[in-house]
């Protein structure tokens, strides 16, 4: 499905990612954990084409997408829930969703497909607020809308960048429930998070990043039991 191999990414002369490699298999949920500033969002930007890698490769179904423009990568089946949600505040909930709408194509073969009704089913609260402006929603509702908009693209894989950021614990649990449901439906997920309990609940496999490199890879239970890695790289005593 998605393979990142030896990626090096720069901002100007600043070398941010140092040979990062990871893989998300079809129908798999993978979490990328790490503290602020270690390069997690930069990796997302490299995958989706916002900040292309200078070296290494990003492949989707064995096809090189490393230096394709962002719109071409999206058309290949990569969906993004960006950090900070970035919904269109003046537009209604329905209008925000329909901006992302794309008919299911061959790229979705083997995974779920999403219509507006399917998104309403996942997030009933959005149905209730269908005509409200996006800017009038709570932070949790805006995150639901951002996820729903990404699902409407009918992507093969969804990348979520810190979806729990700034949300109340009750909403974080709801987001976790939704991600588990999407994984069970066969959607491939790359979840970038600092919320370790959320990531361990959702993920089949976990990577930990520090200073632009992958420093740990294993099953959620293995990470949960590894006190040294959690203390050194995640700040969990």
PDB file of C-alpha atoms in Angstrom:
ATOM      1  CA  UNK A   1       0.000   0.000   0.000  1.00  0.00           C
ATOM      2  CA  UNK A   2       2.001   3.023   1.248  1.00  0.00           C
ATOM      3  CA  UNK A   3       5.771   2.650   1.470  1.00  0.00           C
ATOM      4  CA  UNK A   4       8.114   5.389   2.664  1.00  0.00           C
ATOM      5  CA  UNK A   5      11.737   4.458   2.017  1.00  0.00           C
ATOM      6  CA  UNK A   6      14.759   6.386   3.265  1.00  0.00           C
ATOM      7  CA  UNK A   7      13.135   9.808   2.979  1.00  0.00           C
ATOM      8  CA  UNK A   8      15.249  12.936   3.528  1.00  0.00           C
ATOM      9  CA  UNK A   9      13.345  16.240   3.616  1.00  0.00           C
ATOM     10  CA  UNK A  10      14.605  19.780   4.032  1.00  0.00           C
ATOM     11  CA  UNK A  11      13.169  23.213   4.702  1.00  0.00           C
ATOM     12  CA  UNK A  12      15.694  25.340   2.847  1.00  0.00           C
ATOM     13  CA  UNK A  13      19.055  24.290   4.268  1.00  0.00           C
ATOM     14  CA  UNK A  14      17.489  22.748   7.381  1.00  0.00           C
ATOM     15  CA  UNK A  15      17.660  18.956   7.216  1.00  0.00           C
ATOM     16  CA  UNK A  16      14.501  17.736   9.004  1.00  0.00           C
ATOM     17  CA  UNK A  17      13.949  14.098   8.025  1.00  0.00           C
ATOM     18  CA  UNK A  18      16.959  11.787   8.058  1.00  0.00           C
ATOM     19  CA  UNK A  19      16.239   8.592   6.140  1.00  0.00           C
ATOM     20  CA  UNK A  20      12.727   7.887   7.427  1.00  0.00           C
ATOM     21  CA  UNK A  21      11.138   4.577   6.404  1.00  0.00           C
ATOM     22  CA  UNK A  22       7.724   3.166   7.294  1.00  0.00           C
ATOM     23  CA  UNK A  23       4.943   1.118   5.758  1.00  0.00           C
ATOM     24  CA  UNK A  24       1.140   1.025   5.942  1.00  0.00           C
ATOM     25  CA  UNK A  25      -0.414  -2.141   4.564  1.00  0.00           C
ATOM     26  CA  UNK A  26      -3.841  -2.407   2.952  1.00  0.00           C
ATOM     27  CA  UNK A  27      -6.556  -2.171   5.590  1.00  0.00           C
ATOM     28  CA  UNK A  28      -3.991  -1.470   8.316  1.00  0.00           C
ATOM     29  CA  UNK A  29      -3.863   1.328  10.882  1.00  0.00           C
ATOM     30  CA  UNK A  30      -0.364   2.555  11.698  1.00  0.00           C
ATOM     31  CA  UNK A  31       0.484   5.199  14.293  1.00  0.00           C
ATOM     32  CA  UNK A  32       3.469   7.553  14.240  1.00  0.00           C
ATOM     33  CA  UNK A  33       4.277   8.916  17.692  1.00  0.00           C
ATOM     34  CA  UNK A  34       6.747  11.478  18.928  1.00  0.00           C
ATOM     35  CA  UNK A  35       7.135  14.739  20.757  1.00  0.00           C
ATOM     36  CA  UNK A  36       6.579  18.167  19.215  1.00  0.00           C
ATOM     37  CA  UNK A  37       9.099  19.192  16.587  1.00  0.00           C
ATOM     38  CA  UNK A  38      10.549  15.767  15.775  1.00  0.00           C
ATOM     39  CA  UNK A  39       9.395  15.784  12.135  1.00  0.00           C
ATOM     40  CA  UNK A  40       6.021  14.002  12.165  1.00  0.00           C
ATOM     41  CA  UNK A  41       4.133  16.718  10.283  1.00  0.00           C
ATOM     42  CA  UNK A  42       7.049  17.106   7.870  1.00  0.00           C
ATOM     43  CA  UNK A  43       6.712  13.431   7.004  1.00  0.00           C
ATOM     44  CA  UNK A  44       3.010  13.925   6.301  1.00  0.00           C
ATOM     45  CA  UNK A  45       3.867  16.912   4.090  1.00  0.00           C
ATOM     46  CA  UNK A  46       6.417  14.821   2.209  1.00  0.00           C
ATOM     47  CA  UNK A  47       3.921  12.030   1.593  1.00  0.00           C
ATOM     48  CA  UNK A  48       1.166  14.328   0.274  1.00  0.00           C
ATOM     49  CA  UNK A  49       3.493  16.464  -1.835  1.00  0.00           C
ATOM     50  CA  UNK A  50       3.495  19.737   0.091  1.00  0.00           C
ATOM     51  CA  UNK A  51       7.212  19.445   0.920  1.00  0.00           C
ATOM     52  CA  UNK A  52       8.649  16.781  -1.387  1.00  0.00           C
ATOM     53  CA  UNK A  53      11.556  14.669  -0.235  1.00  0.00           C
ATOM     54  CA  UNK A  54      14.975  15.465  -1.705  1.00  0.00           C
ATOM     55  CA  UNK A  55      16.075  11.849  -1.383  1.00  0.00           C
ATOM     56  CA  UNK A  56      14.352   8.530  -0.805  1.00  0.00           C
ATOM     57  CA  UNK A  57      11.000   7.428  -2.173  1.00  0.00           C
ATOM     58  CA  UNK A  58       7.286   7.417  -1.387  1.00  0.00           C
ATOM     59  CA  UNK A  59       5.298   4.683  -3.142  1.00  0.00           C
ATOM     60  CA  UNK A  60       1.584   3.941  -3.276  1.00  0.00           C
ATOM     61  CA  UNK A  61       0.825   0.421  -4.479  1.00  0.00           C
ATOM     62  CA  UNK A  62       4.413   0.201  -5.782  1.00  0.00           C
ATOM     63  CA  UNK A  63       3.996   3.349  -7.906  1.00  0.00           C
ATOM     64  CA  UNK A  64       6.418   6.187  -7.177  1.00  0.00           C
ATOM     65  CA  UNK A  65       4.575   9.340  -6.027  1.00  0.00           C
ATOM     66  CA  UNK A  66       7.593  11.038  -4.425  1.00  0.00           C
ATOM     67  CA  UNK A  67       7.665  14.158  -6.551  1.00  0.00           C
ATOM     68  CA  UNK A  68       4.171  14.298  -7.953  1.00  0.00           C
ATOM     69  CA  UNK A  69       2.236  17.510  -7.263  1.00  0.00           C
ATOM     70  CA  UNK A  70      -0.134  17.362  -4.297  1.00  0.00           C
ATOM     71  CA  UNK A  71      -3.293  17.287  -6.431  1.00  0.00           C
ATOM     72  CA  UNK A  72      -1.981  14.288  -8.380  1.00  0.00           C
ATOM     73  CA  UNK A  73      -1.158  12.423  -5.157  1.00  0.00           C
ATOM     74  CA  UNK A  74      -4.674  13.116  -3.869  1.00  0.00           C
ATOM     75  CA  UNK A  75      -6.132  11.710  -7.097  1.00  0.00           C
ATOM     76  CA  UNK A  76      -4.071   8.552  -6.654  1.00  0.00           C
ATOM     77  CA  UNK A  77      -5.988   7.927  -3.421  1.00  0.00           C
ATOM     78  CA  UNK A  78      -4.220   9.705  -0.538  1.00  0.00           C
ATOM     79  CA  UNK A  79      -6.555  11.659   1.759  1.00  0.00           C
ATOM     80  CA  UNK A  80      -5.463  14.143   4.434  1.00  0.00           C
ATOM     81  CA  UNK A  81      -6.940  15.361   7.703  1.00  0.00           C
ATOM     82  CA  UNK A  82      -4.542  18.254   8.373  1.00  0.00           C
ATOM     83  CA  UNK A  83      -3.346  19.519  11.704  1.00  0.00           C
ATOM     84  CA  UNK A  84      -5.576  22.385  12.799  1.00  0.00           C
ATOM     85  CA  UNK A  85      -8.584  21.008  10.798  1.00  0.00           C
ATOM     86  CA  UNK A  86      -8.560  23.825   8.202  1.00  0.00           C
ATOM     87  CA  UNK A  87     -12.235  23.733   7.422  1.00  0.00           C
ATOM     88  CA  UNK A  88     -13.813  26.594   5.466  1.00  0.00           C
ATOM     89  CA  UNK A  89     -15.472  28.661   8.185  1.00  0.00           C
ATOM     90  CA  UNK A  90     -17.914  30.662   5.972  1.00  0.00           C
ATOM     91  CA  UNK A  91     -19.249  27.512   4.285  1.00  0.00           C
ATOM     92  CA  UNK A  92     -21.902  25.238   5.744  1.00  0.00           C
ATOM     93  CA  UNK A  93     -21.167  21.764   7.030  1.00  0.00           C
ATOM     94  CA  UNK A  94     -22.692  20.272   3.881  1.00  0.00           C
ATOM     95  CA  UNK A  95     -20.715  22.585   1.620  1.00  0.00           C
ATOM     96  CA  UNK A  96     -17.472  21.677   3.393  1.00  0.00           C
ATOM     97  CA  UNK A  97     -18.199  17.997   2.878  1.00  0.00           C
ATOM     98  CA  UNK A  98     -19.126  18.378  -0.764  1.00  0.00           C
ATOM     99  CA  UNK A  99     -15.882  20.221  -1.490  1.00  0.00           C
ATOM    100  CA  UNK A 100     -14.099  16.945  -0.812  1.00  0.00           C
ATOM    101  CA  UNK A 101     -16.596  14.743  -2.642  1.00  0.00           C
ATOM    102  CA  UNK A 102     -15.168  12.432  -5.263  1.00  0.00           C
ATOM    103  CA  UNK A 103     -16.859   9.410  -6.760  1.00  0.00           C
ATOM    104  CA  UNK A 104     -15.468   6.053  -5.742  1.00  0.00           C
ATOM    105  CA  UNK A 105     -13.136   4.814  -8.450  1.00  0.00           C
ATOM    106  CA  UNK A 106     -10.866   1.872  -8.985  1.00  0.00           C
ATOM    107  CA  UNK A 107      -8.445   3.290  -6.404  1.00  0.00           C
ATOM    108  CA  UNK A 108     -10.949   2.434  -3.685  1.00  0.00           C
ATOM    109  CA  UNK A 109     -11.183  -1.226  -4.683  1.00  0.00           C
ATOM    110  CA  UNK A 110     -11.031  -3.435  -1.619  1.00  0.00           C
ATOM    111  CA  UNK A 111     -11.887  -0.653   0.837  1.00  0.00           C
ATOM    112  CA  UNK A 112     -15.017   1.208   1.944  1.00  0.00           C
ATOM    113  CA  UNK A 113     -16.666   3.964  -0.078  1.00  0.00           C
ATOM    114  CA  UNK A 114     -18.196   7.080   1.417  1.00  0.00           C
ATOM    115  CA  UNK A 115     -21.137   9.258   0.477  1.00  0.00           C
ATOM    116  CA  UNK A 116     -22.581  12.161   2.423  1.00  0.00           C
ATOM    117  CA  UNK A 117     -25.115   9.766   3.982  1.00  0.00           C
ATOM    118  CA  UNK A 118     -22.295   7.464   5.061  1.00  0.00           C
ATOM    119  CA  UNK A 119     -20.547  10.393   6.760  1.00  0.00           C
ATOM    120  CA  UNK A 120     -23.815  11.382   8.462  1.00  0.00           C
ATOM    121  CA  UNK A 121     -24.022   7.811   9.770  1.00  0.00           C
ATOM    122  CA  UNK A 122     -20.515   8.023  11.229  1.00  0.00           C
ATOM    123  CA  UNK A 123     -21.022  11.532  12.646  1.00  0.00           C
ATOM    124  CA  UNK A 124     -24.751  12.057  13.396  1.00  0.00           C
ATOM    125  CA  UNK A 125     -23.935  15.420  14.961  1.00  0.00           C
ATOM    126  CA  UNK A 126     -22.878  16.741  11.564  1.00  0.00           C
ATOM    127  CA  UNK A 127     -26.256  15.810  10.096  1.00  0.00           C
ATOM    128  CA  UNK A 128     -27.908  17.877  12.831  1.00  0.00           C
ATOM    129  CA  UNK A 129     -25.707  20.850  11.899  1.00  0.00           C
ATOM    130  CA  UNK A 130     -25.773  20.379   8.131  1.00  0.00           C
ATOM    131  CA  UNK A 131     -26.768  23.986   7.381  1.00  0.00           C
ATOM    132  CA  UNK A 132     -24.607  25.642  10.029  1.00  0.00           C
ATOM    133  CA  UNK A 133     -21.458  27.519   9.085  1.00  0.00           C
ATOM    134  CA  UNK A 134     -18.297  25.572   9.730  1.00  0.00           C
ATOM    135  CA  UNK A 135     -16.955  28.408  11.857  1.00  0.00           C
ATOM    136  CA  UNK A 136     -19.854  28.077  14.323  1.00  0.00           C
ATOM    137  CA  UNK A 137     -19.002  24.484  15.233  1.00  0.00           C
ATOM    138  CA  UNK A 138     -17.173  23.437  18.380  1.00  0.00           C
ATOM    139  CA  UNK A 139     -13.591  22.230  18.074  1.00  0.00           C
ATOM    140  CA  UNK A 140     -14.703  18.607  18.259  1.00  0.00           C
ATOM    141  CA  UNK A 141     -17.360  19.106  15.613  1.00  0.00           C
ATOM    142  CA  UNK A 142     -14.839  20.808  13.344  1.00  0.00           C
ATOM    143  CA  UNK A 143     -12.539  17.792  13.710  1.00  0.00           C
ATOM    144  CA  UNK A 144     -15.423  15.495  12.795  1.00  0.00           C
ATOM    145  CA  UNK A 145     -16.046  17.674   9.744  1.00  0.00           C
ATOM    146  CA  UNK A 146     -12.380  17.553   8.725  1.00  0.00           C
ATOM    147  CA  UNK A 147     -12.417  13.746   8.946  1.00  0.00           C
ATOM    148  CA  UNK A 148     -15.714  13.555   7.070  1.00  0.00           C
ATOM    149  CA  UNK A 149     -14.378  15.797   4.299  1.00  0.00           C
ATOM    150  CA  UNK A 150     -11.339  13.525   3.891  1.00  0.00           C
ATOM    151  CA  UNK A 151     -13.558  10.445   3.768  1.00  0.00           C
ATOM    152  CA  UNK A 152     -15.642  12.063   1.010  1.00  0.00           C
ATOM    153  CA  UNK A 153     -12.580  11.949  -1.258  1.00  0.00           C
ATOM    154  CA  UNK A 154     -12.915   8.136  -1.216  1.00  0.00           C
ATOM    155  CA  UNK A 155      -9.183   7.806  -0.726  1.00  0.00           C
ATOM    156  CA  UNK A 156      -7.340   4.490  -0.419  1.00  0.00           C
ATOM    157  CA  UNK A 157      -5.499   5.728   2.655  1.00  0.00           C
ATOM    158  CA  UNK A 158      -6.234   8.537   5.111  1.00  0.00           C
ATOM    159  CA  UNK A 159      -3.443  10.472   6.845  1.00  0.00           C
ATOM    160  CA  UNK A 160      -4.494  12.164  10.089  1.00  0.00           C
ATOM    161  CA  UNK A 161      -2.169  14.764  11.619  1.00  0.00           C
ATOM    162  CA  UNK A 162      -2.792  15.176  15.375  1.00  0.00           C
ATOM    163  CA  UNK A 163      -6.587  14.697  15.260  1.00  0.00           C
ATOM    164  CA  UNK A 164      -6.899  14.768  19.059  1.00  0.00           C
ATOM    165  CA  UNK A 165      -5.088  18.100  19.462  1.00  0.00           C
ATOM    166  CA  UNK A 166      -6.988  20.544  21.685  1.00  0.00           C
ATOM    167  CA  UNK A 167     -10.026  18.296  22.141  1.00  0.00           C
ATOM    168  CA  UNK A 168     -11.817  17.309  25.332  1.00  0.00           C
ATOM    169  CA  UNK A 169     -11.269  13.716  26.522  1.00  0.00           C
ATOM    170  CA  UNK A 170     -14.832  12.698  25.650  1.00  0.00           C
ATOM    171  CA  UNK A 171     -14.370  13.850  22.032  1.00  0.00           C
ATOM    172  CA  UNK A 172     -10.972  12.149  21.829  1.00  0.00           C
ATOM    173  CA  UNK A 173     -12.633   8.868  22.802  1.00  0.00           C
ATOM    174  CA  UNK A 174     -15.255   9.427  20.111  1.00  0.00           C
ATOM    175  CA  UNK A 175     -12.559  10.085  17.485  1.00  0.00           C
ATOM    176  CA  UNK A 176     -10.831   6.882  18.575  1.00  0.00           C
ATOM    177  CA  UNK A 177     -14.083   4.939  18.240  1.00  0.00           C
ATOM    178  CA  UNK A 178     -14.561   6.270  14.713  1.00  0.00           C
ATOM    179  CA  UNK A 179     -11.009   5.396  13.660  1.00  0.00           C
ATOM    180  CA  UNK A 180     -11.398   1.840  14.942  1.00  0.00           C
ATOM    181  CA  UNK A 181     -14.669   1.569  12.995  1.00  0.00           C
ATOM    182  CA  UNK A 182     -13.016   2.847   9.810  1.00  0.00           C
ATOM    183  CA  UNK A 183     -10.161   0.369  10.199  1.00  0.00           C
ATOM    184  CA  UNK A 184     -12.648  -2.454  10.651  1.00  0.00           C
ATOM    185  CA  UNK A 185     -14.288  -1.376   7.388  1.00  0.00           C
ATOM    186  CA  UNK A 186     -10.974  -1.852   5.601  1.00  0.00           C
ATOM    187  CA  UNK A 187      -9.710   1.733   5.327  1.00  0.00           C
ATOM    188  CA  UNK A 188      -5.933   2.157   5.562  1.00  0.00           C
ATOM    189  CA  UNK A 189      -4.901   4.769   8.136  1.00  0.00           C
ATOM    190  CA  UNK A 190      -1.695   6.590   9.058  1.00  0.00           C
ATOM    191  CA  UNK A 191      -2.292   8.330  12.388  1.00  0.00           C
ATOM    192  CA  UNK A 192       0.209  10.947  13.574  1.00  0.00           C
ATOM    193  CA  UNK A 193      -0.327  11.573  17.279  1.00  0.00           C
ATOM    194  CA  UNK A 194       1.087  12.628  20.618  1.00  0.00           C
ATOM    195  CA  UNK A 195      -1.827  11.017  22.453  1.00  0.00           C
ATOM    196  CA  UNK A 196      -0.313   7.611  23.180  1.00  0.00           C
ATOM    197  CA  UNK A 197      -3.453   5.918  24.603  1.00  0.00           C
ATOM    198  CA  UNK A 198      -5.436   6.914  21.501  1.00  0.00           C
ATOM    199  CA  UNK A 199      -2.728   5.628  19.174  1.00  0.00           C
ATOM    200  CA  UNK A 200      -2.353   2.325  21.008  1.00  0.00           C
ATOM    201  CA  UNK A 201      -6.120   1.820  20.898  1.00  0.00           C
ATOM    202  CA  UNK A 202      -6.350   2.357  17.137  1.00  0.00           C
ATOM    203  CA  UNK A 203      -3.093   1.071  15.656  1.00  0.00           C
ATOM    204  CA  UNK A 204      -2.017  -2.354  14.445  1.00  0.00           C
ATOM    205  CA  UNK A 205       1.608  -1.196  14.476  1.00  0.00           C
ATOM    206  CA  UNK A 206       3.421   1.788  15.972  1.00  0.00           C
ATOM    207  CA  UNK A 207       6.458   3.840  14.946  1.00  0.00           C
ATOM    208  CA  UNK A 208       8.200   6.342  17.233  1.00  0.00           C
ATOM    209  CA  UNK A 209      10.125   9.283  15.799  1.00  0.00           C
ATOM    210  CA  UNK A 210      12.821  11.429  17.374  1.00  0.00           C
ATOM    211  CA  UNK A 211      14.974  14.132  15.752  1.00  0.00           C
ATOM    212  CA  UNK A 212      13.820  13.260  12.250  1.00  0.00           C
ATOM    213  CA  UNK A 213      14.460   9.522  12.518  1.00  0.00           C
ATOM    214  CA  UNK A 214      12.456   6.406  13.351  1.00  0.00           C
ATOM    215  CA  UNK A 215      13.781   5.125  16.678  1.00  0.00           C
ATOM    216  CA  UNK A 216      11.273   2.376  17.421  1.00  0.00           C
ATOM    217  CA  UNK A 217       8.847   0.114  15.557  1.00  0.00           C
ATOM    218  CA  UNK A 218       6.632  -2.544  17.053  1.00  0.00           C
ATOM    219  CA  UNK A 219       3.200  -3.721  18.098  1.00  0.00           C
ATOM    220  CA  UNK A 220       1.114  -1.471  20.392  1.00  0.00           C
ATOM    221  CA  UNK A 221       1.414  -3.899  23.284  1.00  0.00           C
ATOM    222  CA  UNK A 222       5.186  -4.031  22.911  1.00  0.00           C
ATOM    223  CA  UNK A 223       5.459  -0.240  23.058  1.00  0.00           C
ATOM    224  CA  UNK A 224       3.099  -0.085  26.029  1.00  0.00           C
ATOM    225  CA  UNK A 225       5.411  -2.446  27.892  1.00  0.00           C
ATOM    226  CA  UNK A 226       8.619  -0.635  26.902  1.00  0.00           C
ATOM    227  CA  UNK A 227       9.114   1.911  29.675  1.00  0.00           C
ATOM    228  CA  UNK A 228      12.495   3.035  28.355  1.00  0.00           C
ATOM    229  CA  UNK A 229      11.187   4.063  24.934  1.00  0.00           C
ATOM    230  CA  UNK A 230       8.134   5.765  26.430  1.00  0.00           C
ATOM    231  CA  UNK A 231      10.286   7.724  28.890  1.00  0.00           C
ATOM    232  CA  UNK A 232      13.063   8.713  26.462  1.00  0.00           C
ATOM    233  CA  UNK A 233      11.058   9.554  23.364  1.00  0.00           C
ATOM    234  CA  UNK A 234       7.474  10.192  24.484  1.00  0.00           C
ATOM    235  CA  UNK A 235       7.975  11.832  27.876  1.00  0.00           C
ATOM    236  CA  UNK A 236       5.889   9.241  29.712  1.00  0.00           C
ATOM    237  CA  UNK A 237       7.283   8.474  33.160  1.00  0.00           C
TER     238      UNK A 237
END
